[in-house]
CSV table of C-alpha atoms in Angstrom, one decimal:
chain,number,residue,atom,x,y,z
B,37,MET,CA,-25.8,23.7,-18.1
B,38,ASP,CA,-28.8,21.9,-15.8
B,39,ILE,CA,-28.6,23.4,-12.6
B,40,LYS,CA,-30.5,23.8,-9.7
B,41,ASN,CA,-29.9,27.3,-8.4
B,42,LYS,CA,-29.7,28.6,-12.5
B,43,SER,CA,-29.4,32.0,-10.8
B,44,LEU,CA,-25.9,31.3,-11.0
B,45,LEU,CA,-26.0,30.9,-15.1
B,46,LYS,CA,-24.5,34.3,-16.4
B,47,ASN,CA,-24.0,35.3,-20.1
B,48,LEU,CA,-22.9,39.0,-20.0
B,49,SER,CA,-20.1,40.6,-18.7
B,50,TYR,CA,-19.4,42.0,-14.6
B,51,VAL,CA,-18.6,45.1,-15.1
B,52,ASP,CA,-19.5,48.0,-11.7
B,53,GLY,CA,-21.5,45.9,-10.2
B,54,GLU,CA,-24.3,45.7,-13.7
B,55,TRP,CA,-24.6,42.8,-16.0
B,56,ILE,CA,-23.1,44.4,-19.9
B,57,ASN,CA,-23.3,43.2,-23.2
B,58,ALA,CA,-20.5,43.6,-25.4
B,59,ASN,CA,-20.8,47.5,-26.4
B,60,ASP,CA,-21.4,46.3,-30.2
B,61,GLY,CA,-23.6,43.0,-29.3
B,62,SER,CA,-20.9,40.7,-30.4
B,63,VAL,CA,-21.1,37.4,-28.6
B,64,THR,CA,-18.8,34.7,-28.4
B,65,GLU,CA,-20.9,30.3,-27.5
B,66,ILE,CA,-19.7,28.2,-25.8
B,67,LEU,CA,-19.1,25.0,-26.5
B,68,ASN,CA,-19.0,21.1,-24.1
B,69,PRO,CA,-16.2,19.9,-25.1
B,70,ALA,CA,-17.8,16.8,-24.8
B,71,ASN,CA,-19.6,16.5,-27.2
B,72,SER,CA,-19.6,19.8,-28.9
B,73,GLU,CA,-22.8,21.6,-27.8
B,74,SER,CA,-23.8,25.2,-27.7
B,75,LEU,CA,-23.4,25.4,-24.1
B,76,GLY,CA,-24.4,29.6,-24.7
B,77,SER,CA,-22.7,32.3,-26.2
B,78,VAL,CA,-20.8,35.4,-23.1
B,79,PRO,CA,-20.3,39.1,-24.6
B,80,ASN,CA,-17.0,39.6,-26.7
B,81,CYS,CA,-15.4,42.8,-25.5
B,82,GLY,CA,-13.1,44.3,-26.2
B,83,SER,CA,-10.4,47.7,-25.5
B,84,SER,CA,-13.1,49.5,-24.5
B,85,GLU,CA,-15.0,47.9,-21.8
B,86,THR,CA,-12.6,46.4,-20.5
B,87,VAL,CA,-10.9,50.6,-19.5
B,88,ALA,CA,-14.6,51.0,-18.8
B,89,ALA,CA,-13.6,47.6,-15.9
B,90,ILE,CA,-11.2,49.4,-15.1
B,91,GLU,CA,-12.4,53.2,-14.3
B,92,ALA,CA,-14.5,51.3,-12.3
B,93,ALA,CA,-12.0,49.3,-10.4
B,94,THR,CA,-10.0,52.2,-9.9
B,95,LYS,CA,-12.9,54.5,-8.4
B,96,ALA,CA,-14.2,51.7,-6.8
B,97,GLN,CA,-10.1,51.3,-5.3
B,98,THR,CA,-10.6,54.5,-3.4
B,99,LYS,CA,-12.9,53.7,-0.6
B,100,TRP,CA,-12.0,49.7,-0.3
B,101,SER,CA,-8.0,50.0,0.1
B,102,LYS,CA,-9.2,52.0,4.2
B,103,ALA,CA,-12.7,49.6,4.0
B,104,ASP,CA,-12.5,48.1,8.3
B,105,VAL,CA,-10.0,45.2,7.5
B,106,LYS,CA,-12.8,43.0,9.4
B,107,GLU,CA,-14.9,44.1,6.1
B,108,ARG,CA,-12.8,42.2,4.3
B,109,ALA,CA,-13.3,38.7,6.4
B,110,LEU,CA,-16.5,38.6,6.2
B,111,VAL,CA,-17.1,38.4,2.9
B,112,LEU,CA,-13.8,36.5,2.0
B,113,ARG,CA,-15.8,34.3,4.4
B,114,ASN,CA,-19.1,34.5,3.2
B,115,LEU,CA,-17.4,33.7,-0.1
B,116,HIS,CA,-16.8,30.8,1.0
B,117,ARG,CA,-19.7,29.9,3.1
B,118,LEU,CA,-21.7,30.6,-1.4
B,119,MET,CA,-19.2,28.7,-2.8
B,120,LEU,CA,-19.6,25.0,-0.9
B,121,GLU,CA,-22.8,25.7,0.0
B,122,ASN,CA,-23.2,26.4,-4.1
B,123,GLN,CA,-21.2,23.8,-5.4
B,124,ASP,CA,-22.5,20.8,-7.4
B,125,ASP,CA,-23.6,23.7,-8.9
B,126,LEU,CA,-20.0,25.1,-10.0
B,127,ALA,CA,-19.0,22.5,-9.6
B,128,LYS,CA,-21.2,21.1,-13.2
B,129,ILE,CA,-20.5,24.8,-14.9
B,130,ILE,CA,-16.6,23.5,-14.4
B,131,THR,CA,-17.5,20.4,-16.0
B,132,PHE,CA,-19.5,21.3,-18.4
B,133,GLU,CA,-17.7,24.3,-19.9
B,134,GLY,CA,-14.4,22.4,-19.5
B,135,GLY,CA,-14.0,18.7,-19.5
B,136,LYS,CA,-13.8,18.1,-16.3
B,137,PRO,CA,-14.6,14.8,-14.1
B,138,ILE,CA,-17.1,16.0,-12.1
B,139,SER,CA,-15.6,14.7,-9.1
B,140,GLU,CA,-12.1,16.8,-10.0
B,141,SER,CA,-15.1,19.2,-10.4
B,142,VAL,CA,-16.1,18.9,-7.4
B,143,GLY,CA,-12.8,19.0,-5.6
B,144,GLU,CA,-11.9,22.0,-7.1
B,145,ILE,CA,-14.8,24.4,-6.3
B,146,ALA,CA,-13.0,22.4,-2.9
B,147,TYR,CA,-9.7,23.8,-3.6
B,148,ALA,CA,-11.4,27.0,-4.6
B,149,ALA,CA,-13.0,28.1,-1.9
B,150,SER,CA,-10.2,27.5,0.9
B,151,PHE,CA,-8.5,29.9,-0.4
B,152,PHE,CA,-11.2,32.6,0.5
B,153,GLU,CA,-11.2,31.0,3.9
B,154,TRP,CA,-6.9,31.6,4.0
B,155,PHE,CA,-7.8,35.2,3.5
B,156,SER,CA,-10.4,35.6,5.0
B,157,GLU,CA,-7.8,35.1,8.2
B,158,GLU,CA,-4.3,36.2,6.4
B,159,ALA,CA,-6.5,39.7,5.9
B,160,LYS,CA,-5.1,40.9,9.8
B,161,ARG,CA,-2.1,40.6,9.6
B,162,VAL,CA,-0.7,42.7,6.9
B,163,TYR,CA,2.2,43.9,10.4
B,164,GLY,CA,5.0,46.1,9.9
B,165,ASP,CA,7.3,47.5,11.6
B,166,VAL,CA,8.9,49.9,13.7
B,167,ILE,CA,13.1,49.7,12.9
B,168,PRO,CA,14.8,52.2,15.5
B,169,GLY,CA,16.0,54.6,14.6
B,170,HIS,CA,19.4,55.7,13.1
B,171,GLN,CA,19.6,59.2,14.5
B,172,TYR,CA,18.6,60.4,18.1
B,173,ASP,CA,15.6,61.9,17.2
B,174,ARG,CA,13.9,60.1,14.2
B,175,ARG,CA,12.1,57.1,14.0
B,176,THR,CA,11.8,54.7,11.0
B,177,LEU,CA,8.6,53.4,10.3
B,178,VAL,CA,6.9,50.5,7.7
B,179,ILE,CA,4.1,50.6,6.4
B,180,LYS,CA,2.4,48.0,3.7
B,181,GLN,CA,-0.5,49.2,1.6
B,182,PRO,CA,-3.0,47.6,-0.9
B,183,ILE,CA,-0.8,48.2,-4.2
B,184,GLY,CA,-3.9,49.7,-6.5
B,185,VAL,CA,-6.4,47.6,-9.6
B,186,VAL,CA,-4.9,44.1,-10.1
B,187,GLY,CA,-5.1,43.4,-13.5
B,188,CYS,CA,-6.2,39.7,-14.1
B,189,ILE,CA,-5.8,36.7,-16.4
B,190,THR,CA,-6.8,32.9,-16.0
B,191,PRO,CA,-6.9,30.1,-17.5
B,192,TRP,CA,-9.6,27.3,-18.2
B,193,ASN,CA,-7.8,23.8,-16.8
B,194,PHE,CA,-8.9,25.0,-13.4
B,195,PRO,CA,-11.3,28.4,-14.6
B,196,SER,CA,-13.1,28.8,-10.8
B,197,ALA,CA,-10.3,27.3,-8.4
B,198,MET,CA,-7.1,29.5,-10.3
B,199,LEU,CA,-9.9,32.8,-10.0
B,200,ALA,CA,-10.0,32.3,-6.2
B,201,ARG,CA,-6.0,31.6,-5.2
B,202,LYS,CA,-5.8,35.6,-7.8
B,203,ILE,CA,-8.6,37.5,-6.1
B,204,ALA,CA,-8.7,36.3,-3.0
B,205,PRO,CA,-5.7,37.7,-1.7
B,206,ALA,CA,-6.5,41.1,-3.2
B,207,ILE,CA,-9.2,41.4,-1.7
B,208,ALA,CA,-7.9,40.7,1.5
B,209,VAL,CA,-6.1,43.4,1.3
B,210,GLY,CA,-7.7,46.3,-0.1
B,211,CYS,CA,-7.3,45.9,-4.1
B,212,SER,CA,-9.5,46.0,-6.7
B,213,ILE,CA,-9.9,43.4,-9.9
B,214,VAL,CA,-9.8,43.8,-13.7
B,215,SER,CA,-10.2,39.9,-15.1
B,216,LYS,CA,-10.7,37.9,-17.8
B,217,PRO,CA,-11.4,34.6,-17.9
B,218,ALA,CA,-10.6,32.3,-20.2
B,219,PRO,CA,-12.5,32.6,-23.5
B,220,GLU,CA,-13.9,28.3,-22.8
B,221,THR,CA,-14.8,28.5,-19.6
B,222,PRO,CA,-15.8,32.2,-19.2
B,223,PHE,CA,-19.1,31.1,-17.1
B,224,SER,CA,-17.1,29.6,-13.7
B,225,ALA,CA,-15.6,33.6,-12.9
B,226,LEU,CA,-19.0,34.7,-13.8
B,227,ALA,CA,-21.3,32.0,-11.9
B,228,MET,CA,-17.9,34.3,-8.9
B,229,ALA,CA,-19.0,36.9,-9.5
B,230,TYR,CA,-22.6,36.7,-9.0
B,231,LEU,CA,-21.9,35.0,-5.3
B,232,SER,CA,-20.0,37.4,-4.7
B,233,GLU,CA,-22.1,40.2,-4.7
B,234,LEU,CA,-24.3,37.5,-2.3
B,235,ALA,CA,-21.2,38.2,-0.3
B,236,GLY,CA,-22.2,41.6,-0.4
B,237,LEU,CA,-18.3,42.3,-2.1
B,238,PRO,CA,-19.3,46.5,-2.7
B,239,LYS,CA,-19.0,47.0,-6.8
B,240,GLY,CA,-16.7,47.9,-9.8
B,241,VAL,CA,-13.8,45.5,-6.7
B,242,LEU,CA,-14.5,42.9,-8.8
B,243,ASN,CA,-14.9,43.1,-12.8
B,244,ILE,CA,-14.6,40.4,-15.4
B,245,VAL,CA,-14.6,40.5,-18.9
B,246,THR,CA,-15.1,38.3,-21.1
B,247,GLY,CA,-14.0,38.4,-24.8
B,248,ASP,CA,-11.4,39.4,-27.5
B,249,ALA,CA,-8.2,37.8,-25.4
B,250,GLU,CA,-5.6,40.1,-27.6
B,251,GLN,CA,-7.4,43.4,-27.1
B,252,ILE,CA,-8.2,43.0,-23.1
B,253,GLY,CA,-5.2,42.0,-22.3
B,254,ALA,CA,-3.0,44.6,-24.6
B,255,ALA,CA,-6.2,47.1,-22.2
B,256,LEU,CA,-4.4,46.1,-19.4
B,257,THR,CA,-0.2,45.9,-19.5
B,258,GLY,CA,-1.5,49.6,-21.3
B,259,HIS,CA,-3.6,51.1,-19.1
B,260,LYS,CA,-1.6,53.2,-16.2
B,261,ASP,CA,-4.5,52.6,-13.6
B,262,ILE,CA,-3.5,49.3,-13.2
B,263,ARG,CA,-1.0,48.2,-10.9
B,264,LYS,CA,-0.4,44.8,-10.7
B,265,ILE,CA,-0.9,42.1,-14.0
B,266,THR,CA,-1.2,39.1,-12.2
B,267,PHE,CA,-1.7,36.4,-14.9
B,268,THR,CA,-1.8,32.0,-15.3
B,269,GLY,CA,-1.1,30.0,-18.9
B,270,SER,CA,1.4,29.4,-21.4
B,271,THR,CA,4.8,30.4,-20.8
B,272,SER,CA,4.9,32.5,-24.2
B,273,VAL,CA,1.9,34.6,-23.8
B,274,GLY,CA,3.4,35.4,-20.0
B,275,LYS,CA,6.4,36.7,-22.0
B,276,LEU,CA,3.8,38.7,-23.6
B,277,LEU,CA,2.7,40.2,-21.0
B,278,LEU,CA,5.7,40.5,-19.5
B,279,LYS,CA,7.1,42.3,-22.5
B,280,GLN,CA,4.5,44.7,-22.3
B,281,SER,CA,4.4,45.3,-18.2
B,282,ALA,CA,6.9,46.7,-18.8
B,283,GLU,CA,6.3,49.6,-20.3
B,284,SER,CA,5.0,50.8,-17.3
B,285,VAL,CA,7.1,49.0,-14.6
B,286,LYS,CA,3.6,46.7,-12.9
B,287,LYS,CA,4.8,44.3,-10.9
B,288,VAL,CA,3.5,40.7,-11.9
B,289,SER,CA,2.6,37.7,-11.5
B,290,LEU,CA,3.2,35.2,-13.2
B,291,GLU,CA,3.0,31.2,-13.6
B,292,LEU,CA,3.8,29.8,-16.6
B,293,GLY,CA,4.1,26.4,-18.3
B,294,GLY,CA,6.0,23.3,-16.0
B,295,HIS,CA,7.6,20.2,-17.2
B,296,ALA,CA,7.5,17.7,-14.2
B,297,PRO,CA,10.3,15.3,-14.0
B,298,PHE,CA,7.9,12.2,-11.4
B,299,ILE,CA,11.6,10.6,-10.1
B,300,ILE,CA,10.6,7.2,-9.0
B,301,PHE,CA,14.3,5.5,-6.9
B,302,ASP,CA,14.9,1.5,-7.2
B,303,ASP,CA,14.6,2.5,-2.6
B,304,ALA,CA,10.2,3.3,-2.9
B,305,ASP,CA,7.8,2.3,-1.6
B,306,LEU,CA,6.7,1.5,-5.7
B,307,ASP,CA,2.9,1.0,-4.9
B,308,ALA,CA,2.3,4.4,-3.2
B,309,ALA,CA,4.8,5.3,-6.1
B,310,VAL,CA,2.6,4.4,-9.0
B,311,ASP,CA,-0.6,6.1,-7.1
B,312,GLY,CA,1.3,8.8,-7.3
B,313,ALA,CA,2.4,9.3,-10.6
B,314,LEU,CA,-1.2,7.7,-11.1
B,315,ILE,CA,-3.0,10.7,-10.2
B,316,ALA,CA,0.3,13.5,-11.2
B,317,LYS,CA,0.0,12.4,-14.6
B,318,TYR,CA,-3.5,11.8,-15.2
B,319,ARG,CA,-5.5,14.8,-13.1
B,320,ASN,CA,-8.1,16.6,-15.4
B,321,SER,CA,-6.7,14.1,-18.3
B,322,GLY,CA,-3.0,16.0,-18.5
B,323,GLN,CA,-4.2,18.9,-18.1
B,324,THR,CA,-2.5,20.4,-15.4
B,325,CYS,CA,0.8,22.1,-15.1
B,326,VAL,CA,1.9,20.4,-12.5
B,327,CYS,CA,1.3,16.8,-14.3
B,328,ALA,CA,3.8,14.8,-14.3
B,329,ASN,CA,5.6,15.4,-18.0
B,330,ARG,CA,8.5,12.7,-17.7
B,331,ILE,CA,8.0,9.5,-15.3
B,332,TYR,CA,12.8,8.5,-14.3
B,333,VAL,CA,12.4,5.0,-13.6
B,334,GLN,CA,15.4,3.4,-12.0
B,335,SER,CA,16.3,0.9,-14.0
B,336,SER,CA,17.1,-1.8,-11.5
B,337,ILE,CA,12.8,-0.9,-11.0
B,338,TYR,CA,11.4,0.0,-14.6
B,339,ASP,CA,9.9,-2.8,-15.7
B,340,ASP,CA,8.1,-3.9,-12.3
B,341,PHE,CA,7.0,-0.6,-12.1
B,342,CYS,CA,6.0,-0.7,-15.8
B,343,GLU,CA,3.7,-3.2,-15.9
B,344,ARG,CA,2.7,-2.2,-12.5
B,345,PHE,CA,1.0,1.8,-13.9
B,346,THR,CA,0.8,0.3,-17.6
B,347,GLN,CA,-1.4,-2.5,-16.2
B,348,LYS,CA,-3.8,0.7,-14.3
B,349,THR,CA,-3.9,3.5,-16.3
B,350,SER,CA,-5.3,1.1,-19.2
B,351,GLY,CA,-7.9,0.5,-16.2
B,352,LEU,CA,-9.0,4.2,-15.9
B,353,LEU,CA,-12.4,4.7,-17.1
B,354,VAL,CA,-12.6,7.8,-20.2
B,355,GLY,CA,-16.5,9.7,-21.0
B,356,ASN,CA,-18.3,12.7,-20.8
B,357,GLY,CA,-16.9,13.7,-16.9
B,358,LEU,CA,-20.8,14.2,-15.6
B,359,GLU,CA,-20.6,10.5,-15.5
B,360,GLU,CA,-19.7,9.5,-12.0
B,361,LYS,CA,-17.4,6.2,-13.2
B,362,THR,CA,-15.3,8.7,-15.5
B,363,GLN,CA,-11.8,9.7,-14.3
B,364,GLN,CA,-10.5,10.9,-17.6
B,365,GLY,CA,-12.5,13.6,-20.0
B,366,PRO,CA,-12.5,14.8,-23.1
B,367,LEU,CA,-8.5,17.6,-23.9
B,368,ILE,CA,-10.1,20.9,-24.9
B,369,SER,CA,-9.5,21.4,-28.2
B,370,ASN,CA,-8.9,19.8,-31.7
B,371,ASN,CA,-5.5,22.2,-30.8
B,372,ALA,CA,-4.3,19.7,-27.7
B,373,MET,CA,-5.7,16.0,-30.1
B,374,LYS,CA,-3.0,17.3,-32.4
B,375,LYS,CA,-0.6,18.1,-29.7
B,376,VAL,CA,-1.1,14.7,-28.2
B,377,SER,CA,-0.9,13.1,-31.4
B,378,LEU,CA,2.3,14.3,-32.6
B,379,HIS,CA,4.7,13.7,-30.0
B,380,ILE,CA,3.0,10.2,-29.6
B,381,LYS,CA,3.7,9.4,-33.3
B,382,ASP,CA,7.8,11.1,-32.0
B,383,ALA,CA,8.3,9.4,-30.2
B,384,LYS,CA,7.3,5.5,-31.6
B,385,ASP,CA,8.9,6.8,-35.1
B,386,LYS,CA,12.3,7.3,-32.8
B,387,GLY,CA,11.6,3.5,-30.9
B,388,ALA,CA,8.6,4.3,-28.2
B,389,LYS,CA,6.9,1.7,-27.5
B,390,ILE,CA,3.1,2.1,-26.7
B,391,ALA,CA,2.6,-0.8,-23.3
B,392,THR,CA,-1.2,0.6,-23.9
B,393,GLY,CA,-3.6,3.4,-25.1
B,394,GLY,CA,-1.7,5.6,-27.9
B,395,ASN,CA,-4.6,6.9,-30.1
B,396,PRO,CA,-7.8,9.1,-30.2
B,397,HIS,CA,-10.2,7.2,-28.2
B,398,ALA,CA,-13.3,4.8,-29.8
B,399,LEU,CA,-16.7,7.7,-28.0
B,400,GLY,CA,-14.6,10.0,-30.6
B,401,GLY,CA,-14.6,14.1,-30.6
B,402,LEU,CA,-11.8,15.5,-28.0
B,403,PHE,CA,-11.5,11.6,-26.2
B,404,PHE,CA,-8.5,10.6,-26.4
B,405,GLU,CA,-6.6,6.6,-24.8
B,406,PRO,CA,-5.0,7.2,-21.2
B,407,THR,CA,-1.3,6.5,-22.4
B,408,VAL,CA,2.2,4.6,-21.5
B,409,LEU,CA,4.6,4.8,-23.2
B,410,THR,CA,8.2,3.0,-22.6
B,411,GLY,CA,12.1,2.9,-23.9
B,412,VAL,CA,11.1,6.5,-24.3
B,413,THR,CA,14.7,9.1,-24.6
B,414,ASP,CA,16.0,12.0,-24.8
B,415,ASP,CA,16.1,12.6,-27.6
B,416,MET,CA,12.3,12.9,-28.6
B,417,LEU,CA,9.9,16.0,-28.7
B,418,ILE,CA,8.3,14.9,-24.8
B,419,ALA,CA,11.5,15.0,-23.4
B,420,LYS,CA,11.2,18.4,-24.1
B,421,GLU,CA,8.1,20.5,-24.4
B,422,GLU,CA,5.4,20.3,-22.1
B,423,THR,CA,2.0,17.4,-23.8
B,424,PHE,CA,-0.6,18.9,-21.4
B,425,GLY,CA,-2.2,15.4,-22.2
B,426,PRO,CA,-2.7,11.9,-21.0
B,427,VAL,CA,0.6,10.3,-22.2
B,428,ALA,CA,2.9,9.0,-20.0
B,429,PRO,CA,5.5,9.0,-20.6
B,430,ILE,CA,8.2,5.9,-19.1
B,431,PHE,CA,12.2,6.9,-19.1
B,432,SER,CA,15.0,5.2,-17.2
B,433,PHE,CA,18.1,6.2,-15.0
B,434,GLU,CA,21.5,4.5,-13.1
B,435,SER,CA,22.2,6.9,-11.1
B,436,GLU,CA,20.8,10.0,-8.0
B,437,GLN,CA,23.3,13.0,-9.5
B,438,GLU,CA,22.5,11.2,-13.3
B,439,VAL,CA,18.4,11.5,-13.4
B,440,ILE,CA,18.7,15.4,-11.5
B,441,ARG,CA,20.9,16.2,-14.1
B,442,ARG,CA,18.3,15.5,-16.5
B,443,ALA,CA,15.3,15.8,-14.6
B,444,ASN,CA,16.9,20.4,-14.7
B,445,ASP,CA,17.3,19.9,-18.3
B,446,THR,CA,14.7,22.2,-19.0
B,447,SER,CA,13.7,25.3,-19.2
B,448,TYR,CA,11.4,25.3,-17.2
B,449,GLY,CA,11.0,25.3,-13.0
B,450,LEU,CA,7.4,24.4,-11.8
B,451,ALA,CA,6.7,21.3,-10.1
B,452,ALA,CA,8.9,18.7,-9.2
B,453,TYR,CA,8.5,15.0,-7.6
B,454,PHE,CA,9.9,11.8,-6.6
B,455,TYR,CA,10.2,8.4,-4.6
B,456,THR,CA,13.2,7.5,-2.0
B,457,SER,CA,12.3,5.6,2.0
B,458,ASP,CA,16.2,7.3,2.2
B,459,LEU,CA,16.2,9.9,4.4
B,460,GLY,CA,19.7,11.2,3.0
B,461,LYS,CA,18.0,11.2,-0.4
B,462,SER,CA,15.2,13.2,0.7
B,463,TRP,CA,17.3,16.6,1.4
B,464,ARG,CA,19.3,16.1,-1.5
B,465,VAL,CA,17.5,15.1,-3.9
B,466,SER,CA,14.7,18.2,-3.2
B,467,GLU,CA,17.7,20.9,-2.8
B,468,GLN,CA,19.0,19.8,-5.8
B,469,LEU,CA,16.2,19.8,-8.4
B,470,GLU,CA,15.7,23.9,-9.1
B,471,PHE,CA,11.9,24.0,-9.4
B,472,GLY,CA,9.4,26.2,-7.6
B,473,MET,CA,8.2,23.1,-5.6
B,474,VAL,CA,8.6,18.7,-5.0
B,475,GLY,CA,6.5,16.8,-4.1
B,476,LEU,CA,8.7,13.7,-1.6
B,477,ASN,CA,6.4,10.3,-2.3
B,478,THR,CA,3.6,11.8,-2.8
B,479,GLY,CA,1.5,13.0,-6.1
B,480,ILE,CA,-0.3,16.0,-5.1
B,481,ILE,CA,0.7,19.4,-3.9
B,482,SER,CA,-1.6,22.1,-4.4
B,483,THR,CA,-3.0,23.7,-0.2
B,484,GLU,CA,-4.0,27.0,-0.3
B,485,MET,CA,-1.8,26.7,2.6
B,486,ALA,CA,1.6,26.6,0.7
B,487,PRO,CA,3.3,29.5,-2.3
B,488,PHE,CA,2.6,27.4,-5.2
B,489,GLY,CA,5.0,29.1,-8.6
B,490,GLY,CA,7.8,28.3,-10.2
B,491,ILE,CA,11.4,30.0,-10.5
B,492,LYS,CA,13.3,29.3,-13.9
B,493,GLU,CA,10.6,30.7,-17.2
B,494,SER,CA,7.9,29.0,-14.7
B,495,GLY,CA,6.9,32.4,-13.3
B,496,LEU,CA,6.6,34.8,-10.6
B,497,GLY,CA,5.2,35.1,-8.2
B,498,ARG,CA,3.5,32.8,-5.2
B,499,GLU,CA,-0.2,31.5,-5.2
B,500,GLY,CA,-1.6,31.5,-1.2
B,501,SER,CA,0.3,31.1,1.6
B,502,LYS,CA,1.0,33.8,3.7
B,503,TYR,CA,3.7,34.4,0.7
B,504,GLY,CA,1.0,35.1,-1.3
B,505,VAL,CA,-0.2,38.3,0.0
B,506,ASP,CA,3.1,40.1,-0.7
B,507,ASP,CA,2.3,39.9,-4.9
B,508,TYR,CA,-0.8,42.8,-3.4
B,509,LEU,CA,1.3,45.3,-1.7
B,510,GLU,CA,3.4,47.8,-1.5
B,511,MET,CA,5.7,48.4,1.0
B,512,LYS,CA,6.5,52.6,2.2
B,513,TYR,CA,9.4,53.5,4.8
B,514,ILE,CA,8.5,56.5,6.2
B,515,SER,CA,10.9,58.0,8.6
B,516,LEU,CA,9.7,59.8,11.5
B,517,ALA,CA,12.0,62.7,12.5
B,518,GLY,CA,11.3,65.5,16.1
B,519,ILE,CA,11.0,63.1,17.9
B,520,GLU,CA,13.5,64.1,20.9
B,521,GLU,CA,12.9,67.6,22.6
């Protein structure tokens, strides 16, 4: 990987402030999805290395939980500064290992850094309460304390941002962390561990263990000293972690799959809706959990929208993410390619038309053409499953009540979007959509200042915002007696 600051490139796990190999010396090779070339390898750790990391985090937790809040805030501010100082190199690492267009990777680093800044400020605002006593000689206090050691599991599609969004509030309130990055994109997490050293984070507070997902996950959920699990990834894996964590009743935060509807009413600004749908659908080649997965357009403007949207989609430039002009990079794996092809074939077989794209790209490998499907109906596979690829299925609808019913007809409830110029409709639809986040007249909703998360089978808890610290805290009630003589 050709970057300026070679110190950011780490190929060892990070435990108790030391860079370590797997106990048995085994490694996992990491490939660039744009060309299948090797980027190097990382340790293939398992249960024993994870337990060692948990023990280190448990020891560090005792001291870190008592650290002055200004000390914690300073570390987070340092991390924010270091992330931005190394923004270009960190972005290249994301693009090398995940394939994301470099412009998006640069944006991800800024987004990741924003969580360190935000929670450096929130660290000072973990307030309790004094409640009027229920007896004349009593006073009631409520305090908030760090929950303890956090087990953190992050995905490949936002390897820096998702890690920062989890560890920033944990560090802010005095928790230590054992984190497992996705096997496809470990270098971004290891680079962040290196920067945490420079930022002044004490050893053992942040530990990064690469390797066997099943063994590491089981060790995290099964260990008594892990008090909280935070996970971003698929719903199926999230359910498994929830079951495993139930045995010891751990606190669990889950940000899982989505199946986002994107609704355009006939009173919307059509040009704005086209641009919003384009970025909501094709960001990271459609590989985000908040991607527009079902585009619903009111029948009176359906043809007009499809024409404009297809024209812009067909102009998207596909290529290696390191090239500045690239707007669409590769998919992450062969399985991703197969799922995209399956959804397109199923839709075609049931009557949908391909307006543009529909095939693996001429570049070969893991590149796929940005695709638009028209005439899509609710009986098609793409209407029921998250595609996680560059395919935009466009449905037609007649009425407000109809589209709300169809949009909500899913077990997922992460994100939804809609465009309208009607004030009353803005309120009605926002309130009736069964999703944790709603974008009204916008295709971009992510910010460190807002609570990110879903309902139904899309997850538990919220990340970011002033609410983001709550999942890393326990509330304690103290009853004080003997106040009056």
